[in-house]
Coordinates of C-alpha atoms in Angstrom, one line a residue:
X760 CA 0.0 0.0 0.0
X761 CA 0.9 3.7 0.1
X762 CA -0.2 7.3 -0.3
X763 CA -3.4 6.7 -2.6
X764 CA -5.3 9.7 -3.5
X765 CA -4.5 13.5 -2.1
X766 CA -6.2 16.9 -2.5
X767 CA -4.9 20.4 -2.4
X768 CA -7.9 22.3 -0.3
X769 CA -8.2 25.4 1.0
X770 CA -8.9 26.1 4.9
X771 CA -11.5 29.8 5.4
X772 CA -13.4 29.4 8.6
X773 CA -15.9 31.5 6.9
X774 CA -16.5 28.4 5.2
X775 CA -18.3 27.0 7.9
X776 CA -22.3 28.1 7.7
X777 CA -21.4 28.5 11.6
X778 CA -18.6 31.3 11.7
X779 CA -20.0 32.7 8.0
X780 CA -23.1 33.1 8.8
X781 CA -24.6 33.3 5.2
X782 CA -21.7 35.0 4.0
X783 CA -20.1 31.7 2.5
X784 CA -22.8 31.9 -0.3
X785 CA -20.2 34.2 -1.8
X786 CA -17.9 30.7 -2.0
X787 CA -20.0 28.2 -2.9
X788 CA -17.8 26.5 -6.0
X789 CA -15.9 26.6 -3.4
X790 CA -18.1 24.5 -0.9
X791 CA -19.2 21.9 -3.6
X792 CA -15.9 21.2 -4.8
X793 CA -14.8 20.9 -1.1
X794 CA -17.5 18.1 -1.0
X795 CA -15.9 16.4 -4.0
X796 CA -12.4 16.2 -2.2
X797 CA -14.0 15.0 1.0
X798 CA -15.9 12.3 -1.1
X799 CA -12.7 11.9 -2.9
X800 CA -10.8 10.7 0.1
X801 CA -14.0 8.9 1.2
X802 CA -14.3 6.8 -1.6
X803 CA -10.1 5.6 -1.4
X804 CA -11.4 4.2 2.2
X805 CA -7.7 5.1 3.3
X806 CA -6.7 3.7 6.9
X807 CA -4.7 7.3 7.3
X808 CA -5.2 11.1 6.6
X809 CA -2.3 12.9 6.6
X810 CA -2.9 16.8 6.7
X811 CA -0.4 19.2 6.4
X812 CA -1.2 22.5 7.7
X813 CA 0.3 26.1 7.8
X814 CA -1.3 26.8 11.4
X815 CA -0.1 23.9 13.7
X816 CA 3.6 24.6 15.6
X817 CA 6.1 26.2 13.2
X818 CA 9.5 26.2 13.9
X819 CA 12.1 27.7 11.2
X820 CA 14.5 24.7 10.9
X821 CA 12.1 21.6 12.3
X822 CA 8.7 19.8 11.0
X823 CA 6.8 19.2 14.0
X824 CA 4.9 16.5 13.8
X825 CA 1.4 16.1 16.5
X826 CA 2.2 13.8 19.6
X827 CA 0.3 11.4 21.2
X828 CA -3.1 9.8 21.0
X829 CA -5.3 12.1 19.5
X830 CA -6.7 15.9 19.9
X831 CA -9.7 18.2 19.7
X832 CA -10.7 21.9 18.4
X833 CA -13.0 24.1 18.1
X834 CA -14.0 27.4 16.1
X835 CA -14.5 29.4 19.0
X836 CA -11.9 32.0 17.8
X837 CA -13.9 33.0 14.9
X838 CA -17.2 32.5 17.2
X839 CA -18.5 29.3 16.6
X840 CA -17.1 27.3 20.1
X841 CA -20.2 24.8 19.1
X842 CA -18.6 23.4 16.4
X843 CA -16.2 21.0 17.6
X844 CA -13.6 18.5 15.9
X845 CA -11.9 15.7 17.7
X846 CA -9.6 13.2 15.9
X847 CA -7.1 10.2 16.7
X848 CA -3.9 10.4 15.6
X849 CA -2.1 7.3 13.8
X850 CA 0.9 6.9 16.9
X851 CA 2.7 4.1 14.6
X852 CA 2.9 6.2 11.7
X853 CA 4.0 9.0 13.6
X854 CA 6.9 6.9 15.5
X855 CA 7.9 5.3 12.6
X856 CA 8.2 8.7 10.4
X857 CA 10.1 10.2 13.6
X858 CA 12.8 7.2 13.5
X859 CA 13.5 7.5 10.0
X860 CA 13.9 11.1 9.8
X861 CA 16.0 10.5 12.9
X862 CA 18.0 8.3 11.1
X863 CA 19.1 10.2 8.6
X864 CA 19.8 13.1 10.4
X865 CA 16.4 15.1 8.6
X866 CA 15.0 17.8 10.9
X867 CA 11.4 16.2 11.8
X868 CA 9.6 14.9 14.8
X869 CA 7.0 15.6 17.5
X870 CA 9.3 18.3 20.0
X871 CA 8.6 21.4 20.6
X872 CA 4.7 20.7 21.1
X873 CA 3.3 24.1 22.4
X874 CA -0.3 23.6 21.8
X875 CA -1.9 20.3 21.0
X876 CA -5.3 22.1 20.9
X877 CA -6.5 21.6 16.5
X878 CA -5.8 24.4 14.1
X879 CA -8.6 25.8 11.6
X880 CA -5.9 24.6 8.7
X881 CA -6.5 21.0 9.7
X882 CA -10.3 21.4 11.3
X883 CA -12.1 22.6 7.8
X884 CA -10.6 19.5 6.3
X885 CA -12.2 17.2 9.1
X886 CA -15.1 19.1 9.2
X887 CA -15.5 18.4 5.2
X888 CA -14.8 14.4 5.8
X889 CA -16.9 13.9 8.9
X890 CA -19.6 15.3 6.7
X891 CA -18.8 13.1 3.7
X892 CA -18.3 10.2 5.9
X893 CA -21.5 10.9 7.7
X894 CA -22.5 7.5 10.1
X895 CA -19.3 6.0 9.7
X896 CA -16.1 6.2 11.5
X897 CA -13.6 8.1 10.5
X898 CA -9.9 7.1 9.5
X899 CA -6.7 7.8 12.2
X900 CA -4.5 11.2 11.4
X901 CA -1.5 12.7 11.1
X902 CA -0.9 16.1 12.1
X903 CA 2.2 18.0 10.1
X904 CA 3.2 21.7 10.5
X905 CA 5.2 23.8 7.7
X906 CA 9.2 25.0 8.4
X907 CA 11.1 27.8 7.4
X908 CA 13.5 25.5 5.4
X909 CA 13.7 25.7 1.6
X910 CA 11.5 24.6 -0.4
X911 CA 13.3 21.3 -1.9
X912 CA 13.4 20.2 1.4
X913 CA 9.9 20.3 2.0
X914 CA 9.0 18.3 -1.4
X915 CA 11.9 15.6 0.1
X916 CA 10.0 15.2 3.6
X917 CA 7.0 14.4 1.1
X918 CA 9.2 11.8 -0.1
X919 CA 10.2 10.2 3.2
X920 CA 7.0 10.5 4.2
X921 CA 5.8 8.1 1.0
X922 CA 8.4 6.0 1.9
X923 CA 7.8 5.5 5.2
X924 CA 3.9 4.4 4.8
X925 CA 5.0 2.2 1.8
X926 CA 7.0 -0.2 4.0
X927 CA 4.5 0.1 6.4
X928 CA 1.7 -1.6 4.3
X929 CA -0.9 1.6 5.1
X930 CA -3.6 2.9 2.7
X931 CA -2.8 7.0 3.1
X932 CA -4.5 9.9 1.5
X933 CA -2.8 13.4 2.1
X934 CA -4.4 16.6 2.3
X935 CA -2.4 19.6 1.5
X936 CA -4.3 22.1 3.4
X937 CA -3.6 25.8 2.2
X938 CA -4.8 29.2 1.1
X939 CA -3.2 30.7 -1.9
X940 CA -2.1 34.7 -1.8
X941 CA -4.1 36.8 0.3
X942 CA -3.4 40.0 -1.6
X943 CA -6.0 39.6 -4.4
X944 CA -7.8 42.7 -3.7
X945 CA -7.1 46.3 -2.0
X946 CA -10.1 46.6 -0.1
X947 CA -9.1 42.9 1.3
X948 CA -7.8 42.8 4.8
X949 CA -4.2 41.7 3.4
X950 CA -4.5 44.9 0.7
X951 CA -3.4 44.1 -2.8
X952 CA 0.1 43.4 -4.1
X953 CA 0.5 42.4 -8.1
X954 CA 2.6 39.7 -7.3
X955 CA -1.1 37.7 -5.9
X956 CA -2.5 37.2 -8.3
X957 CA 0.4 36.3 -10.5
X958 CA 1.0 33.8 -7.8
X959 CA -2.2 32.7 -7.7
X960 CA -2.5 31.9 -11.7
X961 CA 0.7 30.2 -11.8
X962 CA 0.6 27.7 -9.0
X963 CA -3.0 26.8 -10.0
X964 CA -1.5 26.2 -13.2
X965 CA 1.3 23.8 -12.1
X966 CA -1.3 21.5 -9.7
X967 CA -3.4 21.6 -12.5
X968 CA -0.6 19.8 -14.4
X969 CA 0.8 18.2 -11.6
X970 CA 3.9 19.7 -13.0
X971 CA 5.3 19.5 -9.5
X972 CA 9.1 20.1 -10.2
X973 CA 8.4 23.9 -10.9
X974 CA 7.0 24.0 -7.3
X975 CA 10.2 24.0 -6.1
X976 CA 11.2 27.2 -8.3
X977 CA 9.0 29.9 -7.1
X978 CA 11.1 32.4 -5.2
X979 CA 10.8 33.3 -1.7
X980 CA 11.0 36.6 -2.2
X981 CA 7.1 36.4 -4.7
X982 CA 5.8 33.9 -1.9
X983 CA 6.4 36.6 0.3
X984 CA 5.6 39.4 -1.8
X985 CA 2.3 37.2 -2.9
X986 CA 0.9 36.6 1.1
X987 CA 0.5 32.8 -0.1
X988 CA -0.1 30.7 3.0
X989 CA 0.6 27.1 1.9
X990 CA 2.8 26.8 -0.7
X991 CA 5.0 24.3 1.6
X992 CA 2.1 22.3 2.0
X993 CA 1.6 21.4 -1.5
X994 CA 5.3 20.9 -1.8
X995 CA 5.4 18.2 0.6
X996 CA 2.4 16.7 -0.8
X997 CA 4.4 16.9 -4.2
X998 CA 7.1 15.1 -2.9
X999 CA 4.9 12.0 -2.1
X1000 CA 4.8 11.6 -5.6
X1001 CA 8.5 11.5 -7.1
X1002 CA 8.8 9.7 -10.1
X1003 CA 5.0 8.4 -10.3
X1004 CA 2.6 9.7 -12.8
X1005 CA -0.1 11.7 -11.4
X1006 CA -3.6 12.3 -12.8
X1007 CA -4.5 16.1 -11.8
X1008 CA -7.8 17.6 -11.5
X1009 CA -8.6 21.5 -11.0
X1010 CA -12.4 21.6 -9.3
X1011 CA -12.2 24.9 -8.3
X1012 CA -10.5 28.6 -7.8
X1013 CA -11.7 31.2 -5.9
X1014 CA -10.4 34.5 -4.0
X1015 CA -13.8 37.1 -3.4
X1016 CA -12.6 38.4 -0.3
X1017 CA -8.9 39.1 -1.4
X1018 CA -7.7 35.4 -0.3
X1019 CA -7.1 32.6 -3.1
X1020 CA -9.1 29.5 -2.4
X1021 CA -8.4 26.7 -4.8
X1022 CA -9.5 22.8 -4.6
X1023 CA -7.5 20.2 -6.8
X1024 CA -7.6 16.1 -6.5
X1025 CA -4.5 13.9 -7.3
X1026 CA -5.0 10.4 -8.5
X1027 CA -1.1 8.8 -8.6
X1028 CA -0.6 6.1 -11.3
X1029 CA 2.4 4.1 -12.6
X1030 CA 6.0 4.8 -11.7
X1031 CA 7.3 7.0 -14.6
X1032 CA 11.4 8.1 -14.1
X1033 CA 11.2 10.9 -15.6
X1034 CA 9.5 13.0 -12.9
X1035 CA 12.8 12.8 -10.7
X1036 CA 11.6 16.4 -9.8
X1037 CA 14.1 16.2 -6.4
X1038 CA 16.9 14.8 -8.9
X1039 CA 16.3 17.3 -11.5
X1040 CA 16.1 20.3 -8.9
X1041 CA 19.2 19.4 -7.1
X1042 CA 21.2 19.1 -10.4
X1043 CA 19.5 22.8 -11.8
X1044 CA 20.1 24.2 -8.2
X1045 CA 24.6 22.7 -8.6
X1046 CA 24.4 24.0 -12.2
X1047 CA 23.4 27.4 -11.6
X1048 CA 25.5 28.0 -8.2
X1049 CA 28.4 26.4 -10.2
X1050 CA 28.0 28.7 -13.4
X1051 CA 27.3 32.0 -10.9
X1052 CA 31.0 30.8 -9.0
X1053 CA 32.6 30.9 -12.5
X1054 CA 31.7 34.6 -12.5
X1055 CA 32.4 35.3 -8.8
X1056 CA 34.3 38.4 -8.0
X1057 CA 37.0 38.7 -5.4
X1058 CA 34.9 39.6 -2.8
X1059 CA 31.9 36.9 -2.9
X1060 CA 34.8 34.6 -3.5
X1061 CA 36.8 35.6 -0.4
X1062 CA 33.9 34.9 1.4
X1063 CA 33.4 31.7 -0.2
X1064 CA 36.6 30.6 1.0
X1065 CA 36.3 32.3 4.6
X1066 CA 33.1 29.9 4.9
X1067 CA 34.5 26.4 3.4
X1068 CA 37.8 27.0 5.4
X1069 CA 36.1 27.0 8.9
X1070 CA 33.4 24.5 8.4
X1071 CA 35.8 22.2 7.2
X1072 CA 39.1 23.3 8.2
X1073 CA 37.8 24.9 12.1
X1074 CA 39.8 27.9 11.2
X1075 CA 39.7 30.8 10.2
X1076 CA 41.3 31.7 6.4
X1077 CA 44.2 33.6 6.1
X1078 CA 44.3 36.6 3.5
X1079 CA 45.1 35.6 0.0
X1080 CA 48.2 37.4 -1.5
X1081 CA 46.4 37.9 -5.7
X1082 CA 44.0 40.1 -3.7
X1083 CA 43.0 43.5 -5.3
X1084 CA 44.7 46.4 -3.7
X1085 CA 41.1 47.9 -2.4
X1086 CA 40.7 44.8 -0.6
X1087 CA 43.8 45.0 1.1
X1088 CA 44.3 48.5 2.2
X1089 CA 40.7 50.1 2.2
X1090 CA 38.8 50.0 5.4
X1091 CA 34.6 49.9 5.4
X1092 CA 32.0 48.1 7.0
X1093 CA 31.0 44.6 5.4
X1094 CA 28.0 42.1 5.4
X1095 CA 28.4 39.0 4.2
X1096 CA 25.2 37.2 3.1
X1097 CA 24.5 33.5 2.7
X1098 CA 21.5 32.0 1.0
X1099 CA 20.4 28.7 -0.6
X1100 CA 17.9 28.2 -2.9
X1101 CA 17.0 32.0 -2.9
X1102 CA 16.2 32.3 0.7
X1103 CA 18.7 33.1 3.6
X1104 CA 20.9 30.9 5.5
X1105 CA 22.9 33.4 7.5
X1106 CA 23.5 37.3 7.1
X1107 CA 26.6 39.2 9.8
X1108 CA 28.1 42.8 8.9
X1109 CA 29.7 45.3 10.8
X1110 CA 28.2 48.8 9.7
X1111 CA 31.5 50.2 10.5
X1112 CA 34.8 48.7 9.6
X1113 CA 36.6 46.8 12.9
X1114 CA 39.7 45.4 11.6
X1115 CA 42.3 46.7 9.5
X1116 CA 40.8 46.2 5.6
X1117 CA 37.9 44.8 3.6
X1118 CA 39.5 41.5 3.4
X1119 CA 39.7 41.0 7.1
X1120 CA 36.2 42.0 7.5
X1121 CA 35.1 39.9 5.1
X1122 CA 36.9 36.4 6.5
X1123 CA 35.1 37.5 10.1
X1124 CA 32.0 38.4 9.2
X1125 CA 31.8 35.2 6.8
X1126 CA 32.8 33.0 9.3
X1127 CA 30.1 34.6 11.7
X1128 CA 27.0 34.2 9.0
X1129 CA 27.7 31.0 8.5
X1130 CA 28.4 30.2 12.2
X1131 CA 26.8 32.4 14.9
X1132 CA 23.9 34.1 13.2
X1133 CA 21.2 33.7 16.1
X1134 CA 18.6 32.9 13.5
X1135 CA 20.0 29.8 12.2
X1136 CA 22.2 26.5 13.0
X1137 CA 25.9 26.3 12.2
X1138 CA 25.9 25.8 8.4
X1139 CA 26.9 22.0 7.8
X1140 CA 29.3 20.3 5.3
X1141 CA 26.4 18.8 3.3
X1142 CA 25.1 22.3 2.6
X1143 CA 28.4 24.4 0.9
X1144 CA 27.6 22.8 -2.3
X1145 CA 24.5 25.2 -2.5
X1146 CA 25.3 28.3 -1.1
X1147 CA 25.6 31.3 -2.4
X1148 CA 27.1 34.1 -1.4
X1149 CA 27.3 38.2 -1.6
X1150 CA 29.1 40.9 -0.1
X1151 CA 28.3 44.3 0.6
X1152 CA 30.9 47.0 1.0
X1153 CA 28.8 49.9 2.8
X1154 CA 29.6 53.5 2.1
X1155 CA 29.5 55.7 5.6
X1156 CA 26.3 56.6 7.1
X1157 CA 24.7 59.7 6.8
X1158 CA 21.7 61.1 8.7
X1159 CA 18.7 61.9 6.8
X1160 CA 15.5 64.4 8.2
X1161 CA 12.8 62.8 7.1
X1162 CA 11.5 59.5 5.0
X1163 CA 11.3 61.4 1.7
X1164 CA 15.5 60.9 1.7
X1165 CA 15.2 57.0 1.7
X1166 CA 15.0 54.6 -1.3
X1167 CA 14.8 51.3 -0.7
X1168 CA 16.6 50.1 -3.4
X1169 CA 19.6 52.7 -3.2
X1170 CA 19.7 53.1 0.7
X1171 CA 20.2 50.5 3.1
X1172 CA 18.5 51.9 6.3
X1173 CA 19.9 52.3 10.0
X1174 CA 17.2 52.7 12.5
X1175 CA 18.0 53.8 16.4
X1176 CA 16.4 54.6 19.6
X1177 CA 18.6 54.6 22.8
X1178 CA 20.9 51.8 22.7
X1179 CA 18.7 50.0 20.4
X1180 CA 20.1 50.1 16.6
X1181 CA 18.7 47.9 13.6
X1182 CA 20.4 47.8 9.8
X1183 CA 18.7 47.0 7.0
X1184 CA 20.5 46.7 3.5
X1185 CA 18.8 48.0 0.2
X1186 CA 17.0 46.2 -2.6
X1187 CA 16.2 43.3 -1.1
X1188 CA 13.6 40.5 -2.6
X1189 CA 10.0 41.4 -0.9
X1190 CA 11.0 44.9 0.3
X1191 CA 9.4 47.5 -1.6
X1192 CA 8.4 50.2 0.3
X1193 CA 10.5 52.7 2.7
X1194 CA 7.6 51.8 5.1
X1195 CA 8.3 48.2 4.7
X1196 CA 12.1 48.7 5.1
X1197 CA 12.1 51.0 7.9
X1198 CA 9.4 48.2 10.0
X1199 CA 12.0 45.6 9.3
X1200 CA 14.7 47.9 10.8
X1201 CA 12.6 48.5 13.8
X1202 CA 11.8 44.7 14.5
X1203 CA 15.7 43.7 14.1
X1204 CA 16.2 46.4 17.1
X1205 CA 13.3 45.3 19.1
X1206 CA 12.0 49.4 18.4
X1207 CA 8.4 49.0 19.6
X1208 CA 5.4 51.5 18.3
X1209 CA 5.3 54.8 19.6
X1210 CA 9.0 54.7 20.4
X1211 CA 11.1 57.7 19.0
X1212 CA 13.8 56.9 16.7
X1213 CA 16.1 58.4 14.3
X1214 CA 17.6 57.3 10.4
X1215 CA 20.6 57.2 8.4
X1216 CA 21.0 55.5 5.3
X1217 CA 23.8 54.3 3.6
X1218 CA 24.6 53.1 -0.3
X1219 CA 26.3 49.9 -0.5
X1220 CA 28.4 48.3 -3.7
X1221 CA 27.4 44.6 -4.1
X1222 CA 29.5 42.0 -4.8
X1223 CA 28.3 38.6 -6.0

């Protein structure tokens, strides 16, 4: 046996006659293909559910997967406590997919609990199959939450995940629970961002296809830009399906109230080699970071080298001697950014210079992205393969009066109030607003609202 039907399905709670009170008239495609998914999974008469939901624990390096016996819910955050959900929870599955992740050293299991109380991204879901399944008993589940991690390794926990219930002989369907973009509209409570939309068209375009590889492709910085909510979730979903044919169908798409709603079923047939979507990611993701070092300057290549030589040597690199003479005997401020797959694995800079030239500041401040940035884990061997790297020099700051004298993508920002100081470099992917940029700066330096603070900005020359 193994993962035998799944269905991408959106999770509103005004979707519920309960909490919409009428208003759910306005998504009523939505509602009867809902039905069809929750007949859908019916109908496969799977032993497990597995839901994957945006709203359970989230933790930025870790898939958390439910504990324990079973949980309940409710809707009384959005004012319906009357409608309740309880569920059991498939413990061998769960202990079985903890030990293998934990075998290969793959960031998932069931710490970190905070709240075993349901989510309303894996309650509509129930509430849609407890209808469909009316009189009868309903299947076991399991409970997975998102991570921050990229999005390949979300589509390879939907692999270990398949591979898992195949030795294990259980009859699985998987529900992919997410909203797409929630900036559709501008009188929406999310506003309106071009990027939705966009977003919106192409990814129902790829599950209509099941052209799963290009999952993997959208950029954090559109997700972002795009509010989606559970991109990861189809991902993983996705990655139950590696090299195995898939039959798609779209039922529905949505977005009235500025949020994306869209309902597609997956029917998997015979193996088929050729959608190695992990394979062919991994070997486009090598290719493109090998042809951008080709093209690497001294500077993102210095702190190439500052990175590799303390994760695998445990020391710090000593200055090369074919340096250019700017990099030797200029002193500025430097950040050294890290990123894989087009989101962030480590970012350190000094806004004003500390040692004695660029170089220098480039080796320290490389070693300390890729080591002691308090956001991440130490960067490990497996990963230098896939990073890549730039470095900005920073030009000295200089006050500015007012807002009107920032640019986002010029100006980095500095933002202060008392002690408290947060940096923010320019042009970077889902910043695009001052307002957006100076809110950033403000959160890095823990500057809370109604605080007084002051700016500078600086200009910075990129290196990459």
């Amino acid at each position: 046996m193994s993962i035998v039907n799944s269905v991408v399905v959106p999770h509103p709670p005004i979707i519920i006659p309960d909490v919409g009170q009428g208003n759910e008239v306005k998504i009523s495609d939505t509602i009867t293909a809902y039905r069809r998914a929750a007949e859908f999974i019916r109908d496969a008469d799977p032993d497990t559910v597995i839901i994957t939901t945006p709203h359970t624990v989230m933790y930025y390096d870790y898939f958390h997967i439910s504990p324990g016996s079973g949980a309940d819910g409710d809707f009384r955050d959005f004012g319906a406590p009357q409608v309740q959900i309880h569920v059991g929870y498939d413990e061998e599955l769960v202990q079985n997919l903890c030990e293998d992740a934990d075998q290969i050293s793959f960031p998932a299991g069931t710490l970190g609990e905070k709240n075993p109380k349901l989510d309303h991204g894996f309650m509509i879901p129930v509430y849609f199959l407890k209808e469909a399944y009316g009189d009868k008993p309903l299947p076991k589940f399991v409970r997975i939450g998102l991570s921050g991690r990229t999005l390949a390794e979300h589509y390879y926990f939907g692999m270990l995940i398949r591979d898992v219930v195949e030795y294990m002989g259980r009859k699985v369907s998987f529900i992919a629970s997410g909203d797409l973009a929630h900036r559709l509209l501008k009188e929406g409570p999310y506003g309106f961002n071009p990027s939705a939309p966009e977003y919106d068209a192409k990814v129902m375009d790829v599950l209509a296809g099941a052209d799963f590889g290009k999952l993997m492709t959208f950029s954090d910085g559109f997700c972002t830009e795009a509010g989606e909510c559970g991109h990861r979730s189809f991902t993983i979903m996705a990655g139950c399906f590696d090299k195995r044919d898939v039959t798609a169908e779209k039922l529905s798409y949505q977005g009235p109230f500025g949020v994306g709603y869209g309902v597609c079923l997956f029917t998997p047939g015979a193996e088929d080699p050729e959608r190695n979507f992990m394979e062919q990611e991994t070997a486009r993701e090598i290719q493109a970071i090998n042809d951008a070092r080709e093209n690497q300057d001294a500077y993102a290549a210095l702190a190439r080298t500052a990175v590799e030589t303390y994760i695998y040597a445990g020391r710090a690199a000593r200055i090369p001697d074919d340096l250019p003479d700017e990099m030797t005997e200029k002193k500025a401020g430097v950040f050294v950014t890290l990123n894989i797959n087009g989101k962030l694995r480590g970012c350190i800079g000094t806004i004003e210079p500390v040692t004695d030239c660029i170089a220098q500041e480039i080796i320290n401040n490389g070693v300390s992205a890729c080591s002691r940035d308090p956001r991440f884990v130490k960067v490990t061997k497996e990963e230098l393969p896939f990073i890549q790297y730039s470095v900005d020099v920073l030009g000295a700051p200089e006050d500015v009066a007012s807002e009107d004298e920032l640019d986002e993508k010029r100006y980095g920002v500095i933002v202060s109030s008392g002690s408290k100081q947060g940096l923010l470099l320019p042009d970077l992917e889902g910043v695009d607003s001052v307002k957006r940029q100076i809110e950033i700066a403000k959160q890095k330096a823990g500057i809370g609202e109604g605080e007084e603070y002051t700016l500078r900005r600086f200009e910075v020359v990129r290196h990459v």
